[in-house]
Tab-separated table of C-alpha atoms and ligand atoms in Angstrom:
chain	number	residue	atom	x	y	z
A	1	MET	CA	-151.685	113.813	-7.820
A	2	VAL	CA	-152.892	111.500	-5.120
A	3	THR	CA	-155.358	109.869	-7.802
A	4	THR	CA	-151.956	109.275	-9.988
A	5	VAL	CA	-150.798	107.755	-7.079
A	6	VAL	CA	-153.513	105.745	-6.547
A	7	ILE	CA	-153.800	104.480	-10.190
A	8	LEU	CA	-150.616	103.143	-10.270
A	9	LYS	CA	-150.355	101.042	-7.094
A	10	PRO	CA	-148.663	97.485	-8.375
A	11	GLY	CA	-151.630	95.608	-6.497
A	12	HIS	CA	-154.770	97.249	-8.512
A	13	PHE	CA	-152.562	96.374	-11.804
A	14	PHE	CA	-154.608	93.118	-12.251
A	15	LYS	CA	-157.826	95.260	-11.981
A	16	TYR	CA	-157.033	97.441	-14.459
A	17	CYS	CA	-156.108	95.033	-17.003
A	18	CYS	CA	-159.394	93.263	-16.276
A	19	LEU	CA	-161.573	96.834	-16.440
A	20	LEU	CA	-159.248	97.258	-19.514
A	21	LEU	CA	-160.319	93.661	-21.173
A	22	ALA	CA	-163.873	94.281	-20.205
A	23	LEU	CA	-163.726	97.766	-22.231
A	24	LEU	CA	-162.250	95.916	-25.469
A	25	VAL	CA	-164.806	93.245	-25.317
A	26	THR	CA	-167.717	95.571	-24.957
A	27	LEU	CA	-166.500	97.439	-27.976
A	28	GLU	CA	-166.163	94.089	-30.170
A	29	PHE	CA	-169.661	93.286	-28.896
A	30	VAL	CA	-171.632	96.879	-29.678
A	31	PHE	CA	-169.008	97.792	-32.755
A	32	ASN	CA	-167.694	95.123	-33.889
A	33	PHE	CA	-164.450	97.047	-33.095
A	34	ALA	CA	-161.704	95.355	-34.434
A	35	ALA	CA	-163.190	94.852	-37.986
A	36	HIS	CA	-163.852	98.241	-38.344
A	37	TYR	CA	-160.880	100.493	-37.094
A	38	ASN	CA	-157.477	99.568	-38.032
A	39	VAL	CA	-156.165	97.710	-34.727
A	40	SER	CA	-153.379	95.901	-34.918
A	41	ALA	CA	-153.541	92.406	-36.592
A	42	GLY	CA	-152.186	91.278	-32.948
A	43	LEU	CA	-155.115	93.017	-31.002
A	44	SER	CA	-157.502	92.153	-33.745
A	45	LEU	CA	-156.698	88.350	-33.271
A	46	PHE	CA	-156.769	88.611	-29.119
A	47	ILE	CA	-160.231	90.149	-29.354
A	48	ASN	CA	-161.466	87.710	-31.796
A	49	ALA	CA	-160.500	85.215	-29.545
A	50	VAL	CA	-161.671	86.462	-26.385
A	51	VAL	CA	-165.473	87.580	-27.741
A	52	PRO	CA	-167.286	84.271	-28.329
A	53	ILE	CA	-169.075	83.569	-31.534
A	54	SER	CA	-172.283	83.390	-30.273
A	55	TRP	CA	-172.277	86.797	-28.568
A	56	LYS	CA	-171.041	87.679	-32.246
A	57	LYS	CA	-174.140	86.342	-33.847
A	58	MET	CA	-176.344	87.927	-30.937
A	59	ARG	CA	-175.037	91.362	-31.873
A	60	SER	CA	-175.606	90.855	-35.468
A	61	GLY	CA	-178.976	89.673	-35.256
A	62	ARG	CA	-179.605	92.881	-33.014
A	63	HIS	CA	-178.686	94.948	-35.478
A	64	GLY	CA	-180.026	93.195	-38.603
A	65	VAL	CA	-176.334	92.393	-40.181
A	66	VAL	CA	-176.259	88.751	-40.191
A	67	HIS	CA	-176.834	87.994	-44.063
A	68	ASP	CA	-177.541	84.523	-44.930
A	69	ASP	CA	-178.270	85.001	-48.056
A	70	PHE	CA	-178.362	87.786	-50.869
A	71	THR	CA	-182.075	88.530	-49.968
A	72	GLN	CA	-180.993	89.974	-46.752
A	73	CYS	CA	-178.258	91.856	-48.382
A	74	VAL	CA	-180.977	93.700	-50.900
A	75	SER	CA	-183.919	94.375	-48.278
A	76	HIS	CA	-185.317	96.318	-45.664
A	77	LYS	CA	-182.512	98.991	-46.166
A	78	PRO	CA	-181.885	102.498	-47.663
A	79	LEU	CA	-180.035	102.452	-51.228
A	80	CYS	CA	-175.930	103.420	-50.222
A	81	PRO	CA	-175.274	106.839	-50.788
A	82	GLU	CA	-173.794	107.483	-54.392
A	83	VAL	CA	-170.785	108.697	-53.307
A	84	PRO	CA	-169.235	106.398	-50.369
A	85	PRO	CA	-168.938	108.727	-47.664
A	86	HIS	CA	-166.176	107.048	-45.624
A	87	LEU	CA	-163.196	107.102	-48.470
A	88	ASP	CA	-159.465	108.292	-47.282
A	89	GLY	CA	-158.005	108.715	-50.984
A	90	SER	CA	-154.601	107.869	-50.655
A	91	ILE	CA	-154.139	104.858	-48.431
A	92	LYS	CA	-151.062	103.051	-47.080
A	93	VAL	CA	-150.559	99.859	-48.548
A	94	LYS	CA	-149.807	96.882	-45.647
A	95	LYS	CA	-147.262	95.194	-47.569
A	96	LYS	CA	-146.465	92.052	-44.544
A	97	ALA	CA	-147.960	89.034	-45.684
A	98	LEU	CA	-149.964	87.805	-42.358
A	99	SER	CA	-151.289	84.108	-42.222
A	100	PHE	CA	-154.651	83.208	-43.334
A	101	ARG	CA	-155.605	82.181	-39.866
A	102	LEU	CA	-154.743	85.913	-38.753
A	103	LEU	CA	-156.605	87.542	-41.775
A	104	ASP	CA	-159.417	84.955	-41.146
A	105	ASN	CA	-159.797	86.554	-37.535
A	106	MET	CA	-159.315	89.852	-38.950
A	107	ASN	CA	-161.910	89.512	-41.329
A	108	SER	CA	-164.822	87.973	-38.955
A	109	ASP	CA	-167.595	89.512	-40.849
A	110	LEU	CA	-167.163	88.168	-44.314
A	111	ARG	CA	-169.490	85.517	-44.925
A	112	PRO	CA	-168.425	82.203	-46.277
A	113	GLY	CA	-166.553	82.671	-49.682
A	114	GLY	CA	-165.490	85.904	-49.018
A	115	ARG	CA	-168.706	87.897	-49.510
A	116	TRP	CA	-169.596	91.136	-47.952
A	117	CYS	CA	-172.040	93.742	-48.331
A	118	PRO	CA	-172.528	96.902	-46.282
A	119	PRO	CA	-174.585	96.261	-42.651
A	120	GLY	CA	-176.432	99.785	-42.511
A	121	CYS	CA	-177.322	100.250	-46.472
A	122	VAL	CA	-178.257	98.447	-49.736
A	123	SER	CA	-175.243	98.324	-52.397
A	124	ARG	CA	-175.353	100.083	-55.695
A	125	HIS	CA	-173.108	97.257	-56.863
A	126	HIS	CA	-172.708	93.837	-57.317
A	127	VAL	CA	-168.995	92.911	-57.861
A	128	ALA	CA	-167.142	89.676	-58.407
A	129	VAL	CA	-163.494	90.758	-58.153
A	130	ILE	CA	-161.774	87.375	-59.981
A	131	ILE	CA	-158.232	87.005	-59.314
A	132	PRO	CA	-156.093	84.039	-61.232
A	133	TYR	CA	-153.750	82.381	-59.151
A	134	ARG	CA	-150.811	80.144	-59.155
A	135	ASP	CA	-147.984	79.419	-56.368
A	136	ARG	CA	-147.894	83.237	-54.823
A	137	PRO	CA	-149.097	82.404	-51.022
A	138	SER	CA	-147.562	85.594	-50.019
A	139	HIS	CA	-148.896	87.601	-53.015
A	140	LEU	CA	-152.492	86.441	-51.705
A	141	LYS	CA	-152.110	86.867	-48.309
A	142	VAL	CA	-151.228	90.690	-48.765
A	143	PHE	CA	-153.628	91.115	-51.439
A	144	LEU	CA	-156.482	89.774	-49.417
A	145	ARG	CA	-155.127	92.091	-46.540
A	146	ASN	CA	-155.692	95.144	-48.309
A	147	ILE	CA	-158.310	94.537	-50.662
A	148	HIS	CA	-161.376	93.361	-48.003
A	149	PRO	CA	-161.169	96.969	-45.770
A	150	PHE	CA	-160.693	98.903	-49.729
A	151	LEU	CA	-163.678	97.022	-51.091
A	152	GLN	CA	-165.529	97.948	-47.844
A	153	LYS	CA	-164.821	101.105	-47.426
A	154	GLN	CA	-166.343	101.402	-51.036
A	155	GLN	CA	-169.873	99.685	-49.575
A	156	LEU	CA	-169.735	97.507	-52.613
A	157	ASP	CA	-171.759	94.116	-52.088
A	158	TYR	CA	-169.004	91.762	-53.491
A	159	THR	CA	-167.275	88.517	-53.529
A	160	VAL	CA	-163.444	87.360	-53.982
A	161	TYR	CA	-162.802	84.518	-56.379
A	162	VAL	CA	-159.629	83.021	-56.231
A	163	ILE	CA	-159.151	80.956	-59.526
A	164	GLU	CA	-156.212	78.563	-59.569
A	165	LEU	CA	-155.224	76.116	-62.380
A	166	VAL	CA	-153.991	72.762	-61.319
A	167	PRO	CA	-149.725	72.439	-61.538
A	168	ASN	CA	-148.214	70.909	-64.675
A	169	ILE	CA	-150.479	72.868	-67.067
A	170	PRO	CA	-149.107	76.324	-68.433
A	171	PHE	CA	-150.716	79.161	-66.435
A	172	ASN	CA	-153.383	80.956	-68.429
A	173	ARG	CA	-154.836	83.913	-67.200
A	174	ALA	CA	-157.319	85.044	-69.169
A	175	LEU	CA	-158.864	81.177	-69.310
A	176	LEU	CA	-158.620	81.650	-65.724
A	177	PHE	CA	-160.977	84.837	-65.992
A	178	ASN	CA	-163.168	83.414	-68.221
A	179	ILE	CA	-163.818	80.402	-65.551
A	180	GLY	CA	-164.371	83.140	-62.921
A	181	PHE	CA	-166.836	84.843	-64.833
A	182	VAL	CA	-168.906	81.901	-65.732
A	183	GLU	CA	-168.320	79.927	-62.029
A	184	SER	CA	-169.420	83.156	-60.215
A	185	VAL	CA	-172.680	84.385	-62.398
A	186	LYS	CA	-173.876	80.474	-61.157
A	187	GLN	CA	-173.286	81.870	-57.957
A	188	HIS	CA	-174.929	85.176	-57.811
A	189	ASN	CA	-176.435	87.575	-60.461
A	190	TYR	CA	-173.041	90.165	-60.447
A	191	SER	CA	-173.393	93.063	-62.398
A	192	CYS	CA	-169.921	93.633	-62.605
A	193	PHE	CA	-166.397	91.770	-63.095
A	194	ILE	CA	-163.132	92.679	-61.523
A	195	PHE	CA	-160.399	91.369	-63.373
A	196	HIS	CA	-157.081	91.653	-61.125
A	197	ASP	CA	-153.678	90.346	-60.897
A	198	VAL	CA	-153.034	89.240	-57.474
A	199	ASP	CA	-149.566	91.077	-57.021
A	200	LEU	CA	-151.490	94.555	-57.491
A	201	ILE	CA	-152.260	96.443	-54.333
A	202	PRO	CA	-154.697	99.979	-54.929
A	203	GLU	CA	-152.810	102.828	-53.211
A	204	ASN	CA	-155.804	105.178	-53.008
A	205	ASP	CA	-159.660	103.902	-52.261
A	206	ARG	CA	-161.147	106.645	-54.678
A	207	ASN	CA	-160.419	104.044	-57.222
A	208	LEU	CA	-164.021	102.942	-57.242
A	209	TYR	CA	-164.381	98.985	-58.197
A	210	ILE	CA	-167.596	99.652	-59.825
A	211	CYS	CA	-168.737	98.647	-63.360
A	212	SER	CA	-170.099	101.936	-65.606
A	213	GLY	CA	-171.256	102.212	-69.371
A	214	GLU	CA	-167.621	101.825	-70.864
A	215	PRO	CA	-164.730	99.163	-69.873
A	216	ARG	CA	-162.449	100.684	-67.320
A	217	HIS	CA	-158.814	100.454	-66.783
A	218	LEU	CA	-158.163	100.374	-63.150
A	219	SER	CA	-154.140	99.600	-63.074
A	220	VAL	CA	-153.232	103.255	-64.757
A	221	ALA	CA	-150.130	103.957	-62.764
A	222	ILE	CA	-147.714	101.125	-61.317
A	223	ASP	CA	-144.654	102.055	-59.256
A	224	LYS	CA	-142.913	99.586	-60.878
A	225	HIS	CA	-143.346	101.457	-63.959
A	226	LYS	CA	-142.800	104.757	-61.975
A	227	TYR	CA	-146.326	105.556	-62.269
A	228	ARG	CA	-146.428	106.142	-65.876
A	229	LEU	CA	-148.762	104.272	-68.753
A	230	LEU	CA	-146.614	101.658	-70.482
A	231	TYR	CA	-148.383	102.381	-73.814
A	232	SER	CA	-151.942	103.904	-74.368
A	233	THR	CA	-153.894	100.806	-75.257
A	234	ILE	CA	-152.883	98.745	-72.181
A	235	PHE	CA	-155.642	96.725	-70.711
A	236	GLY	CA	-153.869	94.374	-68.105
A	237	GLY	CA	-153.203	94.485	-64.548
A	238	ALA	CA	-156.553	95.257	-63.246
A	239	ILE	CA	-159.541	96.383	-65.132
A	240	ALA	CA	-163.316	96.291	-64.611
A	241	LEU	CA	-166.215	95.196	-67.273
A	242	SER	CA	-169.922	94.904	-66.470
A	243	ARG	CA	-171.625	91.672	-67.363
A	244	GLU	CA	-172.971	93.003	-70.903
A	245	HIS	CA	-169.505	94.219	-71.964
A	246	PHE	CA	-167.750	91.299	-70.994
A	247	ILE	CA	-170.785	89.143	-73.196
A	248	LYS	CA	-170.389	91.324	-75.746
A	249	VAL	CA	-166.784	90.472	-76.633
A	250	ASN	CA	-167.455	86.778	-75.847
A	251	GLY	CA	-164.968	87.151	-72.925
A	252	PHE	CA	-160.917	86.771	-73.067
A	253	SER	CA	-159.893	84.378	-75.837
A	254	ASN	CA	-158.470	81.070	-74.178
A	255	LYS	CA	-155.539	80.432	-75.978
A	256	TYR	CA	-152.602	82.579	-74.246
A	257	PHE	CA	-150.998	80.085	-72.477
A	258	GLY	CA	-147.808	81.697	-70.804
A	259	TRP	CA	-147.048	85.646	-70.315
A	260	GLY	CA	-148.614	88.398	-72.575
A	261	GLY	CA	-150.867	89.246	-75.317
A	262	GLU	CA	-154.154	88.272	-73.442
A	263	ASP	CA	-155.263	91.496	-72.489
A	264	ASP	CA	-154.276	93.526	-75.468
A	265	ASP	CA	-156.463	90.924	-77.616
A	266	MET	CA	-159.204	92.174	-75.023
A	267	PHE	CA	-158.515	95.601	-75.755
A	268	LYS	CA	-159.039	94.438	-79.438
A	269	ARG	CA	-162.035	92.568	-78.807
A	270	LEU	CA	-163.403	95.584	-76.999
A	271	GLN	CA	-162.505	98.116	-79.926
A	272	ARG	CA	-163.953	95.812	-82.461
A	273	GLN	CA	-167.450	96.239	-80.931
A	274	ASN	CA	-167.357	99.892	-80.587
A	275	MET	CA	-166.254	100.187	-76.955
A	276	SER	CA	-164.149	102.762	-75.673
A	277	ILE	CA	-162.040	102.360	-72.293
A	278	ILE	CA	-161.815	104.856	-69.822
A	279	ARG	CA	-159.323	105.212	-66.913
A	280	TYR	CA	-158.987	107.360	-63.728
A	281	SER	CA	-156.189	110.074	-63.545
A	282	SER	CA	-152.891	108.597	-62.223
A	283	ASP	CA	-153.237	109.856	-58.781
A	284	VAL	CA	-156.199	107.938	-58.131
A	285	ALA	CA	-155.506	104.967	-60.268
A	286	ARG	CA	-152.503	103.816	-58.513
A	287	TYR	CA	-151.033	100.653	-57.348
A	288	LYS	CA	-147.842	98.909	-55.336
A	289	MET	CA	-146.553	95.829	-57.445
A	290	LEU	CA	-145.499	92.868	-55.163
A	291	ALA	CA	-141.908	91.981	-56.114
A	292	HIS	CA	-142.195	88.568	-58.207
A	293	PRO	CA	-139.296	86.998	-60.747
A	294	LYS	CA	-140.111	87.899	-64.631
A	295	ASP	CA	-142.620	85.791	-66.107
A	296	VAL	CA	-141.831	83.974	-69.194
A	297	PRO	CA	-143.489	85.053	-72.459
A	298	ASN	CA	-145.445	83.078	-74.587
A	299	PRO	CA	-143.709	83.058	-77.740
A	300	ASN	CA	-146.971	82.614	-79.807
A	301	ARG	CA	-148.355	85.898	-78.310
A	302	LEU	CA	-147.845	88.010	-81.355
A	303	LYS	CA	-149.320	85.484	-83.816
A	304	LEU	CA	-152.082	84.723	-81.573
A	305	LEU	CA	-152.854	88.573	-81.282
A	306	TYR	CA	-152.834	89.334	-84.962
A	307	GLU	CA	-155.234	86.577	-85.717
A	308	GLY	CA	-157.402	87.590	-82.642
A	309	LEU	CA	-159.843	89.601	-84.605
A	310	LYS	CA	-160.829	86.263	-86.889
A	311	ARG	CA	-161.249	84.289	-83.839
A	312	PHE	CA	-162.719	85.899	-81.257
A	313	HIS	CA	-166.764	84.794	-81.858
A	314	ARG	CA	-165.666	81.601	-81.343
A	315	ASP	CA	-162.671	81.602	-78.703
A	316	GLY	CA	-163.918	82.765	-75.462
A	317	ILE	CA	-166.837	82.153	-73.017
A	318	ASN	CA	-168.610	80.053	-75.916
A	319	SER	CA	-165.765	77.642	-76.245
A	320	LEU	CA	-164.735	77.569	-72.738
A	321	ARG	CA	-164.172	73.631	-71.677
A	322	TYR	CA	-162.640	72.650	-67.774
A	323	THR	CA	-163.425	70.506	-65.169
A	324	VAL	CA	-163.955	72.172	-61.458
A	325	VAL	CA	-161.882	69.929	-59.429
A	326	LYS	CA	-162.259	71.406	-55.974
A	327	THR	CA	-164.722	74.309	-54.695
A	328	GLU	CA	-164.304	75.634	-51.243
A	329	PHE	CA	-165.714	78.662	-49.644
A	330	ARG	CA	-162.969	79.731	-47.534
A	331	ARG	CA	-163.765	82.686	-45.163
A	332	LEU	CA	-161.563	85.209	-47.187
A	333	PHE	CA	-162.463	84.082	-50.908
A	334	THR	CA	-163.797	81.099	-53.085
A	335	TRP	CA	-161.211	79.157	-54.283
A	336	ILE	CA	-161.794	77.370	-57.486
A	337	LEU	CA	-159.288	74.585	-58.562
A	338	VAL	CA	-159.629	73.861	-62.544
A	339	SER	CA	-158.427	71.920	-64.967
A	340	VAL	CA	-158.236	72.148	-68.530
A	341	ASN	CA	-156.218	70.554	-71.374
A	342	PRO	CA	-154.283	72.563	-73.319
A	343	ASP	CA	-154.437	70.360	-76.557
A	344	ASP	CA	-158.216	71.074	-76.462
A	345	VAL	CA	-158.117	74.500	-76.299
A	346	MET	CA	-155.676	75.378	-79.072
A	347	LYS	CA	-157.632	73.145	-81.381
A	348	GLU	CA	-160.157	74.979	-83.737
A	349	GLU	CA	-163.040	75.628	-81.711
A	350	ASN	CA	-166.540	74.787	-83.121
A	351	THR	CA	-169.055	77.414	-82.294
A	352	THR	CA	-171.914	75.210	-80.402
A	353	GLU	CA	-172.594	76.137	-76.807
A	354	ALA	CA	-169.569	75.027	-74.063
A	355	THR	CA	-169.550	72.341	-71.838
A	356	HIS	CA	-168.321	73.076	-68.440
A	357	ASN	CA	-167.750	69.631	-67.013
A	358	THR	CA	-168.001	70.321	-63.402
B	1	BGC	C1	-147.881	92.450	-73.421
B	1	BGC	C2	-149.108	92.681	-72.220
B	1	BGC	C3	-148.729	92.930	-71.091
B	1	BGC	C4	-147.727	94.395	-71.505
B	1	BGC	C5	-147.281	95.099	-70.112
B	1	BGC	C6	-147.374	93.510	-73.614
B	1	BGC	O1	-146.174	93.260	-74.353
B	1	BGC	O2	-148.457	91.674	-74.717
B	1	BGC	O3	-149.698	91.362	-71.962
B	1	BGC	O4	-149.603	93.188	-70.374
B	1	BGC	O5	-146.792	94.355	-72.389
B	1	BGC	O6	-146.296	94.214	-69.677
């Protein structure tokens, strides 16, 4: 009782604040506490502001978690377990869009370009997460806030790529996926590619973002569709394809400007190459879709789809032509701004090697 009275004495308030601050700084220094535990965004920003970067470097060096290049992600450590040990199953989607500054601070362990690998073990999976993007900053913020902790719990060696098309050219999701594939393999030897819409947030961390023998449809059950598959061959939203799968089908078609059809075209390509798709069950492969106005459907999509298989060996990554306007290695993702000439894309292709005017 006497002790309680002494602790609450107003004169001691400053002393206990200092002690609490020292405790937080020690926890951050030793365990990188803010990045690994779900502390609130404000507290995380505060901790990151008070712990000098030089200390973090010391800490990282001491524990061998500074990865300056890919080699450091693969050497001197045991292989990560086949089943990631800290998965929770169902996870709560954080729907508030925090500022990029705050998100950057909350993700201080990411290497430039939104790259990460597990500190204590060598990941079994080398994954590029490719997001086609235009004009959805709040979706991107929510996506990044949720996806980094999700991928890290799965112990993946991954990078997030955001591929943006310059304004005034109709959006072309599949073409941006193709560019993301080509650009990402120039940087690292990824074996697995997650092609992902920015408005889909996974709700269960057992939905592993890895590749296996067959292409996988990830976004099986979406809240907007009452968690039901719209049709059995649907292959949109979020998918996982290995490098071999993607090359075998010549990537996506480049010709789908506007909404719809490009994912059905990919399904047909895979089928033509004797691949069948797999899905996790709908209690695991669950997503929240962030609200947005309805996209304008491409009036040519059914015609393109109908003729798709005649074209697939000459319309894809082997006929891809684009210009990289800018690449930035931001804290949370690699941002690649690109431009294409839609008339060139829609022309009949010749089948010579693609030129990438970067
Ligand atoms: C479109 C697909 C789309 C699906 C679900 C289909 O009609 O062709 O691109 O993913 O609807 O919205």
